[in-house]
mmCIF file of C-alpha atoms in Angstrom:
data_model
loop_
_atom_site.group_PDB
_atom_site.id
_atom_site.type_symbol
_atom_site.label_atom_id
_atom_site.label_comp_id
_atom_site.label_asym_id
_atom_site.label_seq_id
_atom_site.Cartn_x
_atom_site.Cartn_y
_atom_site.Cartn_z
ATOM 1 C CA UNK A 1 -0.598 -15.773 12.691
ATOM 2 C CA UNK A 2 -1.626 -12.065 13.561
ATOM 3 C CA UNK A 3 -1.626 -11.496 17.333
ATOM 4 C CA UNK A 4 -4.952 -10.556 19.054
ATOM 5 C CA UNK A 5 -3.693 -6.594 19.420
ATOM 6 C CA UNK A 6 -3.613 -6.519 15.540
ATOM 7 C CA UNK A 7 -7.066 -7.934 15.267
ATOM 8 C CA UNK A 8 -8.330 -5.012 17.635
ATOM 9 C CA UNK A 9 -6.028 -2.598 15.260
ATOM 10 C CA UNK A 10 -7.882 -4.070 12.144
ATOM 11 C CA UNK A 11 -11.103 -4.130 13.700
ATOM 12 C CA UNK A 12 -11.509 0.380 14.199
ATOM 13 C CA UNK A 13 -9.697 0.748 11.066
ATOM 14 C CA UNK A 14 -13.221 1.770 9.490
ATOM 15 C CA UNK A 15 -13.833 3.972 12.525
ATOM 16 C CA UNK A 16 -10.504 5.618 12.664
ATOM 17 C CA UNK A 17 -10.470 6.518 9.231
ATOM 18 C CA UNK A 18 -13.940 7.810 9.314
ATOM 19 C CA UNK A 19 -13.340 9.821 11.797
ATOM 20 C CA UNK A 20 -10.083 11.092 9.782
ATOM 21 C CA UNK A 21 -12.455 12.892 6.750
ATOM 22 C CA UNK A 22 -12.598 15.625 7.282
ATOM 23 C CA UNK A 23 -14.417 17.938 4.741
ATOM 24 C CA UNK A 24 -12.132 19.736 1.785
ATOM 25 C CA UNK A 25 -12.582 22.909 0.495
ATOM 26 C CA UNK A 26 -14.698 22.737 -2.805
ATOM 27 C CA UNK A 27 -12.508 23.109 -6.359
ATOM 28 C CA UNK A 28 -12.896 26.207 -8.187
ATOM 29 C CA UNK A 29 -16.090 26.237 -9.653
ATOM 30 C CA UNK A 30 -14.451 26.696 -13.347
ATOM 31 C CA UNK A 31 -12.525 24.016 -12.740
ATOM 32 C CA UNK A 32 -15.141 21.372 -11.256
ATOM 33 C CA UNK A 33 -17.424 19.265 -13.478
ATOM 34 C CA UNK A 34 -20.400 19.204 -13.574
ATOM 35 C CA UNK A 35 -20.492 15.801 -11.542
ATOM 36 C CA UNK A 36 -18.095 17.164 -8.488
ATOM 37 C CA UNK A 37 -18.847 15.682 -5.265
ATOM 38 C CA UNK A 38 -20.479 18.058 -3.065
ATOM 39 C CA UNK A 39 -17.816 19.160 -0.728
ATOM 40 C CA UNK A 40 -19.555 17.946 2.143
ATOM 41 C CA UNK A 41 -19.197 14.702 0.951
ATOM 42 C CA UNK A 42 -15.182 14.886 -0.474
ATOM 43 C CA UNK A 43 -12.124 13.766 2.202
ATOM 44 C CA UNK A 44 -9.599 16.072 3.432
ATOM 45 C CA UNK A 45 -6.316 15.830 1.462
ATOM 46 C CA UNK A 46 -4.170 13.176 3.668
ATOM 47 C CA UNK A 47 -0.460 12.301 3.660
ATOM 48 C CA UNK A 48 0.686 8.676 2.736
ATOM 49 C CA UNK A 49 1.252 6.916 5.599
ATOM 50 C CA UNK A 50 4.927 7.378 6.835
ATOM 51 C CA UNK A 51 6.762 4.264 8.105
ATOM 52 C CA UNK A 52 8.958 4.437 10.878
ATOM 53 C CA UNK A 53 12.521 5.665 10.996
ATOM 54 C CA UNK A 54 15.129 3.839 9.595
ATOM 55 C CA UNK A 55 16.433 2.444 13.380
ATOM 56 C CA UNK A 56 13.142 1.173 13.861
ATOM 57 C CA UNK A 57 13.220 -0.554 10.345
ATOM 58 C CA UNK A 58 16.375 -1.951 11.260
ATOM 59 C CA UNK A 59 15.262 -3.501 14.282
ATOM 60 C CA UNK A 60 12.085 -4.945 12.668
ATOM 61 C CA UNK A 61 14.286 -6.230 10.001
ATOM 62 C CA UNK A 62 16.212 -8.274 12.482
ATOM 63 C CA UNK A 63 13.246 -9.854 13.691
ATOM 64 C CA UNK A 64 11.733 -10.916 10.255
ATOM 65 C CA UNK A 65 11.820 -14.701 10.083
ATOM 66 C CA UNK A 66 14.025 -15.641 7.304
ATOM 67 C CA UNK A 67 12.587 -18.670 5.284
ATOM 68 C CA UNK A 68 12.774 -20.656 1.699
ATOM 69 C CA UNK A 69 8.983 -18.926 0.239
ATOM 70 C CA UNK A 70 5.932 -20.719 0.562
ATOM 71 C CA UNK A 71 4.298 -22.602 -1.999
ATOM 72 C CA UNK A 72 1.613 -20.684 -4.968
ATOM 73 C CA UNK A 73 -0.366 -23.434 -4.456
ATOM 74 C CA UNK A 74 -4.178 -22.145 -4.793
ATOM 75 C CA UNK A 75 -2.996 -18.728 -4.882
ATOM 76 C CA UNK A 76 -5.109 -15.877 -7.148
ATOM 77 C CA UNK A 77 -5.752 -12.087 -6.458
ATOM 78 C CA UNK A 78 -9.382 -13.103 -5.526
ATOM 79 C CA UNK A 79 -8.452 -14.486 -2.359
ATOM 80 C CA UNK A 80 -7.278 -11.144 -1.200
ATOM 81 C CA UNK A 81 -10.850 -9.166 -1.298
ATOM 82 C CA UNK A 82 -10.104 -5.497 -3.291
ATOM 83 C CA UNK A 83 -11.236 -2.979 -3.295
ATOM 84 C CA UNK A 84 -13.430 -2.400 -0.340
ATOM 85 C CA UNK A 85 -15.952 0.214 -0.269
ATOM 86 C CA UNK A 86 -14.554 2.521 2.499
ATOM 87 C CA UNK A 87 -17.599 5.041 2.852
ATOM 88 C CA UNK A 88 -20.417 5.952 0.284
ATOM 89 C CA UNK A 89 -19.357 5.215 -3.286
ATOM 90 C CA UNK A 90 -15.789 5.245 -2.286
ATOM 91 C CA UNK A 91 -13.792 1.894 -2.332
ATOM 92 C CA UNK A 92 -9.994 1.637 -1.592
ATOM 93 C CA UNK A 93 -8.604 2.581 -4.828
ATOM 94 C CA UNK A 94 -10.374 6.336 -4.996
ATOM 95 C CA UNK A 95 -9.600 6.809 -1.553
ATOM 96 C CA UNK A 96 -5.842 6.374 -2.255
ATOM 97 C CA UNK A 97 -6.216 8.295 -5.245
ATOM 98 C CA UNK A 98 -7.278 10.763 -3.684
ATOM 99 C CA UNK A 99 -5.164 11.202 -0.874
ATOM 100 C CA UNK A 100 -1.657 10.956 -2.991
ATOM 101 C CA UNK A 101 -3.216 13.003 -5.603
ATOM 102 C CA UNK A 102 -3.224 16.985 -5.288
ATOM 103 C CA UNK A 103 -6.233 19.216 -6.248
ATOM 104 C CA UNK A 104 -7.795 16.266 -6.759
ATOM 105 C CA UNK A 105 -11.668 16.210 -7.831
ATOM 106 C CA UNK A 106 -14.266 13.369 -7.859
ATOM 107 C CA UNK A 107 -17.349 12.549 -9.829
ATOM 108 C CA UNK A 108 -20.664 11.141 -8.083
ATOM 109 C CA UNK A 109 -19.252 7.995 -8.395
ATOM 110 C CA UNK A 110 -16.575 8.685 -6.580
ATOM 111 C CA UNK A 111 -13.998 8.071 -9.281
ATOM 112 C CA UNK A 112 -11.069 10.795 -9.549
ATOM 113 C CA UNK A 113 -11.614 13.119 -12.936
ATOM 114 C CA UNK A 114 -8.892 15.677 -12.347
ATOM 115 C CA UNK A 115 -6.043 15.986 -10.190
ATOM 116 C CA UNK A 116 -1.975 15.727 -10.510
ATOM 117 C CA UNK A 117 -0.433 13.017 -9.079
ATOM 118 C CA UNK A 118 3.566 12.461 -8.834
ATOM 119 C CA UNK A 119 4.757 8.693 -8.947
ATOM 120 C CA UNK A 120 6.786 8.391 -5.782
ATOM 121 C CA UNK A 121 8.292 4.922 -7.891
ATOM 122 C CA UNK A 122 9.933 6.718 -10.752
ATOM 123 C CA UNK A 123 8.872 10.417 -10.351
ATOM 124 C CA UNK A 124 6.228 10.955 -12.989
ATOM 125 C CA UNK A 125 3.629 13.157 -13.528
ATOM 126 C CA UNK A 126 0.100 12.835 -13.788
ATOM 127 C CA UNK A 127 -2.853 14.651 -15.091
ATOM 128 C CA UNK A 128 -5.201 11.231 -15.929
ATOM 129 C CA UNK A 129 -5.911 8.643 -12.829
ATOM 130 C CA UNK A 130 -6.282 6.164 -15.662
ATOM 131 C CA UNK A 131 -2.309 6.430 -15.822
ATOM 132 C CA UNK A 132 -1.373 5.377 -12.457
ATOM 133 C CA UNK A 133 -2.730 1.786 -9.866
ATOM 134 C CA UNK A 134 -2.909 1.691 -6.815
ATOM 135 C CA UNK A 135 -0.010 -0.541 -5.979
ATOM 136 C CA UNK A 136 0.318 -3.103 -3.030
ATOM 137 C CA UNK A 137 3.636 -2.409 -1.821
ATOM 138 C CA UNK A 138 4.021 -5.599 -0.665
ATOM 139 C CA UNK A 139 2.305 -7.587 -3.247
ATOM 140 C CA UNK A 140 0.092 -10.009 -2.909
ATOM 141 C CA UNK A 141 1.501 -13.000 -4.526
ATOM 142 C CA UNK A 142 4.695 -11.973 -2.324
ATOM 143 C CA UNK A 143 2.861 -12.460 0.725
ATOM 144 C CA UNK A 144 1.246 -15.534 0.229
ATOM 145 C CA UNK A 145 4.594 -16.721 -0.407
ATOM 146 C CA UNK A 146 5.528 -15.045 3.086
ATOM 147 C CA UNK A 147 2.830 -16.454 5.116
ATOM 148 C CA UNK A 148 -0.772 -15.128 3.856
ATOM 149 C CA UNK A 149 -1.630 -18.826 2.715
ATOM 150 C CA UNK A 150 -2.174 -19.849 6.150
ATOM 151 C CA UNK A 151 -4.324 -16.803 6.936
ATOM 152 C CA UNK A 152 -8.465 -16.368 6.469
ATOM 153 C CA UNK A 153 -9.932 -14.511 4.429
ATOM 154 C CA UNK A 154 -11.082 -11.530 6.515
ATOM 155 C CA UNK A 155 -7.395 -11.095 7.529
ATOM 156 C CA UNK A 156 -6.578 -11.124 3.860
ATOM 157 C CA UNK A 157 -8.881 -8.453 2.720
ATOM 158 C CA UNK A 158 -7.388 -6.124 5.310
ATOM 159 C CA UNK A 159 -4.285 -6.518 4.428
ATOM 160 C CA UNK A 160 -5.259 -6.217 0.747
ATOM 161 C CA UNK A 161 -7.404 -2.683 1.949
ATOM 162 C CA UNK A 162 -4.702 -1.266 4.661
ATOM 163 C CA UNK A 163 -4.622 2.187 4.915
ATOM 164 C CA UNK A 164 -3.845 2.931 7.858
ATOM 165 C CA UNK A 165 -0.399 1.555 7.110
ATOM 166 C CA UNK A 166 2.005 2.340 4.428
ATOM 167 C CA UNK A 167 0.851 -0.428 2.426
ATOM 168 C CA UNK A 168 -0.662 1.087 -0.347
ATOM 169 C CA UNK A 169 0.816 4.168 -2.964
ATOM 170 C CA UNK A 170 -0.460 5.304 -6.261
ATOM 171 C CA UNK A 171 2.243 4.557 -8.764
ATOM 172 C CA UNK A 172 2.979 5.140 -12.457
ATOM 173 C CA UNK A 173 1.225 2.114 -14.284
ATOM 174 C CA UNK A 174 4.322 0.888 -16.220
ATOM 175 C CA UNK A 175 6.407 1.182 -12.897
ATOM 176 C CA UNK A 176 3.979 -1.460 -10.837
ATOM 177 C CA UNK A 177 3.482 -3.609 -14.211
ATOM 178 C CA UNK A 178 7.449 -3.952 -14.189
ATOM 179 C CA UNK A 179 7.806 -4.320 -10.127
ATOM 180 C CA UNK A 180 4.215 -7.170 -10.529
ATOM 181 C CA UNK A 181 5.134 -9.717 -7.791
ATOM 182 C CA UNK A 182 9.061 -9.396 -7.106
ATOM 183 C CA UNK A 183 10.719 -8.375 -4.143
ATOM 184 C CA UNK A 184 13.044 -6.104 -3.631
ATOM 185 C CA UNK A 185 15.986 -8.550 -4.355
ATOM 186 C CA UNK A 186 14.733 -8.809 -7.973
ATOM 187 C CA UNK A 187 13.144 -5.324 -8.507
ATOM 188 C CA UNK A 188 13.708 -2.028 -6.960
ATOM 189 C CA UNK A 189 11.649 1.705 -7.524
ATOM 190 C CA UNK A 190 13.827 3.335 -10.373
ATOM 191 C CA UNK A 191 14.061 6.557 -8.542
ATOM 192 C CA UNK A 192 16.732 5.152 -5.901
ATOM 193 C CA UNK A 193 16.181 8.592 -3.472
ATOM 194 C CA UNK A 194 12.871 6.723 -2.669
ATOM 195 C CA UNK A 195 14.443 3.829 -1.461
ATOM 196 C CA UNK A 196 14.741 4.619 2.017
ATOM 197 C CA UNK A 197 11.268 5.176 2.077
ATOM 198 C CA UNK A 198 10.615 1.964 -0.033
ATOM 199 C CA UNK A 199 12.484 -0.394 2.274
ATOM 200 C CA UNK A 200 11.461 1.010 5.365
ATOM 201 C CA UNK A 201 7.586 0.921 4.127
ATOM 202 C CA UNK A 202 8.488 -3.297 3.331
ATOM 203 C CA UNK A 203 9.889 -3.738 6.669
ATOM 204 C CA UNK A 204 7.094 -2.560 8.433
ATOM 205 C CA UNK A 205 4.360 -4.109 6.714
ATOM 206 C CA UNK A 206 5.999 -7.394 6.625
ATOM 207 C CA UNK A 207 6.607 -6.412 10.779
ATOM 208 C CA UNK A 208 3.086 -5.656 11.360
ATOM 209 C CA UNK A 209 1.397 -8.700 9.161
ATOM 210 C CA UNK A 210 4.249 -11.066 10.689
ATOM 211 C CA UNK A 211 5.357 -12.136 7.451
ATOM 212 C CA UNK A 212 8.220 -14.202 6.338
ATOM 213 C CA UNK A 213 11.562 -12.521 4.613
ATOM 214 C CA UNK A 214 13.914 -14.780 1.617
ATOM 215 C CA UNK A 215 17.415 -14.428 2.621
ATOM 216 C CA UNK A 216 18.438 -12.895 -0.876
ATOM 217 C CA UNK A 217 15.017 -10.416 0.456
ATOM 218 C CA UNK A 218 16.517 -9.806 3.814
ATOM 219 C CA UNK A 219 20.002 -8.781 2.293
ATOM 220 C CA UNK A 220 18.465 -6.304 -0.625
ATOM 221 C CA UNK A 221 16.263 -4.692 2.358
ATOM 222 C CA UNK A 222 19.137 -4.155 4.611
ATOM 223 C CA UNK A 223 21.048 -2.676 1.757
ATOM 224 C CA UNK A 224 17.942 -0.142 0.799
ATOM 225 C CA UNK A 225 18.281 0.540 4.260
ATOM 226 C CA UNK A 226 21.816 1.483 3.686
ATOM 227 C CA UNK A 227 20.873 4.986 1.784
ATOM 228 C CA UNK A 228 18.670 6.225 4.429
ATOM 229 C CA UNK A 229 20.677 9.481 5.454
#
């Protein structure tokens, strides 16, 4: 179960990343549609969250609880709230967009119209958000099967809205469609210089949400870990 200093964590992570927006400098006015967000009302560029260094990982690792997975009994996306709205019009998904995207420009609705966006998976390029999701590193399905079936609901929807931790990237479509629910024993980002990152990202959610590791899991993480230089 998630300790009472992760409950006050959860708690200010509207607050903290509210007061994180700061205001971006408008797009070129050729460049903007007609339907820009007024750049009062656009967030700063931010980085991805980085997870800790590979030490750390390795210590977190060691304290994973190792365990056969937990049933899919009464499992389904739905019980894992997405995506919250984080602040106007903006709900989990654009904000991610936005921050992993660069130049990136938003309609009234919030939704991301232009931008480039480089899958950190398998190194693509994008020019269309329609191209790339907003992937839960550590899926969903995997985590019930870790532990999230015992959790409520409001502990569910934060983990399935975390950004405050590296828990959520915008990814190629086709490289999230082939990773779906596997864990790194049985699927792996294609680009293997971002596996350092990868594992180390895994590690620390599963750390921070006190979720359970596979054996087969445990071994494929500490090997990731392996090409951190």
């Amino acid at each position: 179960m998630i300790t009472s200093t992760w409950w006050r964590r959860s708690a200010t992570t509207v607050a903290v990343l509210a007061l994180a927006l700061v205001p971006a400098a408008a797009p070129a006015a050729a460049a903007a549609p007609t339907t820009a967000l007024p750049a009062a009302a656009a967030p700063s560029h931010r980085a991805l969250p980085e997870p800790p260094p590979v030490y750390t990982a390795r210590d977190e690792l060691a304290d994973l609880p190792v365990s056969e997975p937990h049933s899919m009994d009464g499992y389904s996306r739905a019980r894992f709230p997405h995506w919250a709205l984080q602040y106007g019009t903006c709900d989990t998904r654009e904000v991610v967009l936005e921050r992993d995207g660069q130049d990136v420009v938003q309609d009234d609705q919030c939704r991301a119209v232009a931008g480039t966006w480089a899958s950190p998976y398998d190194g693509k390029i994008f020019t269309n958000s329609k191209d790339l999701d907003v992937d839960h590193l550590v899926p969903l399905a995997n985590a019930w099967r870790s532990g999230a079936d015992l959790w409520d609901t409001k502990t569910r929807k934060a983990f399935a809205n975390d950004l405050l931790d590296p828990q959520l990237v915008a990814v190629s479509a086709a490289s999230n469609r082939a990773k779906a629910d596997k864990g790194p024993e049985a699927w792996r980002p294609p680009l293997r210089s971002y596996w350092c990152t990868y594992s180390r990202a895994w590690v620390h959610v599963k750390s921070l949400y006190h979720l359970n590791v596979t054996a087969a899991e445990q071994q494929a993480l500490s090997d990731m870990l392996d090409t951190c230089v």
